[in-house]
mmCIF file of N, CA and C in Angstrom:
data_model
loop_
_atom_site.group_PDB
_atom_site.id
_atom_site.type_symbol
_atom_site.label_atom_id
_atom_site.label_comp_id
_atom_site.label_asym_id
_atom_site.label_seq_id
_atom_site.Cartn_x
_atom_site.Cartn_y
_atom_site.Cartn_z
ATOM 1 N N UNK A 752 39.782 3.608 68.985
ATOM 2 C CA UNK A 752 38.951 4.738 68.695
ATOM 3 C C UNK A 752 39.846 5.965 68.571
ATOM 4 N N UNK A 753 39.584 6.790 67.587
ATOM 5 C CA UNK A 753 40.309 8.041 67.401
ATOM 6 C C UNK A 753 39.306 9.177 67.331
ATOM 7 N N UNK A 754 39.582 10.213 68.098
ATOM 8 C CA UNK A 754 38.748 11.414 68.083
ATOM 9 C C UNK A 754 39.678 12.597 67.904
ATOM 10 N N UNK A 755 39.439 13.409 66.898
ATOM 11 C CA UNK A 755 40.234 14.610 66.664
ATOM 12 C C UNK A 755 39.434 15.815 67.143
ATOM 13 N N UNK A 756 40.077 16.637 67.964
ATOM 14 C CA UNK A 756 39.435 17.849 68.479
ATOM 15 C C UNK A 756 40.170 19.035 67.877
ATOM 16 N N UNK A 757 39.461 19.861 67.130
ATOM 17 C CA UNK A 757 40.072 21.033 66.507
ATOM 18 C C UNK A 757 39.312 22.284 66.932
ATOM 19 N N UNK A 758 39.972 23.414 66.810
ATOM 20 C CA UNK A 758 39.319 24.670 67.151
ATOM 21 C C UNK A 758 40.329 25.786 67.314
ATOM 22 N N UNK A 759 39.808 26.956 67.625
ATOM 23 C CA UNK A 759 40.639 28.138 67.795
ATOM 24 C C UNK A 759 41.427 28.076 69.096
ATOM 25 N N UNK A 760 42.470 28.858 69.157
ATOM 26 C CA UNK A 760 43.291 28.972 70.349
ATOM 27 C C UNK A 760 42.436 29.452 71.522
ATOM 28 N N UNK A 761 42.567 28.764 72.649
ATOM 29 C CA UNK A 761 41.826 29.154 73.841
ATOM 30 C C UNK A 761 40.368 28.729 73.870
ATOM 31 N N UNK A 762 39.975 27.844 72.961
ATOM 32 C CA UNK A 762 38.566 27.453 72.886
ATOM 33 C C UNK A 762 38.203 26.267 73.776
ATOM 34 N N UNK A 763 39.185 25.665 74.455
ATOM 35 C CA UNK A 763 38.905 24.549 75.352
ATOM 36 C C UNK A 763 39.158 23.178 74.764
ATOM 37 N N UNK A 764 39.961 23.114 73.719
ATOM 38 C CA UNK A 764 40.253 21.831 73.074
ATOM 39 C C UNK A 764 40.909 20.843 74.028
ATOM 40 N N UNK A 765 41.896 21.318 74.778
ATOM 41 C CA UNK A 765 42.625 20.431 75.691
ATOM 42 C C UNK A 765 41.718 19.910 76.797
ATOM 43 N N UNK A 766 40.872 20.767 77.331
ATOM 44 C CA UNK A 766 39.939 20.363 78.383
ATOM 45 C C UNK A 766 38.966 19.314 77.857
ATOM 46 N N UNK A 767 38.420 19.557 76.678
ATOM 47 C CA UNK A 767 37.485 18.600 76.080
ATOM 48 C C UNK A 767 38.187 17.279 75.784
ATOM 49 N N UNK A 768 39.391 17.347 75.228
ATOM 50 C CA UNK A 768 40.134 16.125 74.900
ATOM 51 C C UNK A 768 40.418 15.308 76.156
ATOM 52 N N UNK A 769 40.785 15.976 77.236
ATOM 53 C CA UNK A 769 41.065 15.277 78.493
ATOM 54 C C UNK A 769 39.810 14.592 79.021
ATOM 55 N N UNK A 770 38.691 15.291 78.980
ATOM 56 C CA UNK A 770 37.435 14.702 79.458
ATOM 57 C C UNK A 770 37.001 13.520 78.598
ATOM 58 N N UNK A 771 37.155 13.635 77.291
ATOM 59 C CA UNK A 771 36.809 12.522 76.405
ATOM 60 C C UNK A 771 37.722 11.324 76.672
ATOM 61 N N UNK A 772 38.994 11.589 76.880
ATOM 62 C CA UNK A 772 39.947 10.530 77.171
ATOM 63 C C UNK A 772 39.564 9.790 78.449
ATOM 64 N N UNK A 773 39.200 10.547 79.470
ATOM 65 C CA UNK A 773 38.784 9.932 80.740
ATOM 66 C C UNK A 773 37.480 9.155 80.579
ATOM 67 N N UNK A 774 36.548 9.721 79.851
ATOM 68 C CA UNK A 774 35.230 9.090 79.673
ATOM 69 C C UNK A 774 35.334 7.763 78.928
ATOM 70 N N UNK A 775 36.137 7.740 77.872
ATOM 71 C CA UNK A 775 36.225 6.543 77.041
ATOM 72 C C UNK A 775 37.401 5.639 77.402
ATOM 73 N N UNK A 776 38.256 6.087 78.322
ATOM 74 C CA UNK A 776 39.402 5.280 78.728
ATOM 75 C C UNK A 776 40.420 5.094 77.617
ATOM 76 N N UNK A 777 40.601 6.125 76.816
ATOM 77 C CA UNK A 777 41.542 6.060 75.706
ATOM 78 C C UNK A 777 42.763 6.930 76.005
ATOM 79 N N UNK A 778 43.907 6.637 75.372
ATOM 80 C CA UNK A 778 45.087 7.466 75.589
ATOM 81 C C UNK A 778 44.889 8.862 74.985
ATOM 82 N N UNK A 779 45.539 9.831 75.578
ATOM 83 C CA UNK A 779 45.452 11.213 75.122
ATOM 84 C C UNK A 779 46.774 11.597 74.475
ATOM 85 N N UNK A 780 46.730 12.148 73.281
ATOM 86 C CA UNK A 780 47.928 12.545 72.557
ATOM 87 C C UNK A 780 47.755 13.985 72.078
ATOM 88 N N UNK A 781 48.641 14.852 72.544
ATOM 89 C CA UNK A 781 48.654 16.226 72.055
ATOM 90 C C UNK A 781 49.613 16.287 70.879
ATOM 91 N N UNK A 782 49.138 16.770 69.735
ATOM 92 C CA UNK A 782 49.988 16.795 68.539
ATOM 93 C C UNK A 782 51.202 17.693 68.715
ATOM 94 N N UNK A 783 51.120 18.717 69.563
ATOM 95 C CA UNK A 783 52.286 19.572 69.809
ATOM 96 C C UNK A 783 53.454 18.772 70.362
ATOM 97 N N UNK A 784 53.157 17.734 71.131
ATOM 98 C CA UNK A 784 54.234 16.931 71.705
ATOM 99 C C UNK A 784 54.892 16.026 70.670
ATOM 100 N N UNK A 785 54.248 15.820 69.552
ATOM 101 C CA UNK A 785 54.783 14.967 68.491
ATOM 102 C C UNK A 785 55.325 15.809 67.340
ATOM 103 N N UNK A 786 54.590 16.833 66.957
ATOM 104 C CA UNK A 786 54.885 17.608 65.764
ATOM 105 C C UNK A 786 55.998 18.634 65.953
ATOM 106 N N UNK A 787 56.154 19.185 67.137
ATOM 107 C CA UNK A 787 57.086 20.283 67.335
ATOM 108 C C UNK A 787 58.257 19.897 68.240
ATOM 109 N N UNK A 788 59.042 18.929 67.782
ATOM 110 C CA UNK A 788 60.243 18.518 68.518
ATOM 111 C C UNK A 788 61.449 19.260 67.936
ATOM 112 N N UNK A 789 62.484 19.431 68.716
ATOM 113 C CA UNK A 789 63.673 20.107 68.209
ATOM 114 C C UNK A 789 64.239 19.420 66.954
ATOM 115 N N UNK A 790 64.586 20.208 65.983
ATOM 116 C CA UNK A 790 65.179 19.696 64.762
ATOM 117 C C UNK A 790 64.197 19.181 63.726
ATOM 118 N N UNK A 791 62.899 19.323 63.979
ATOM 119 C CA UNK A 791 61.918 18.845 63.002
ATOM 120 C C UNK A 791 61.666 19.894 61.971
#
């Protein structure tokens, strides 16, 4: 299952994503940890 959470800065995206991850037992992936690595 994949769920994308989008929204404005400070709107609670991370909180919602964490709760959805816990509710459905799915892994949580923050795109900042993938997209913004040194040298990219």
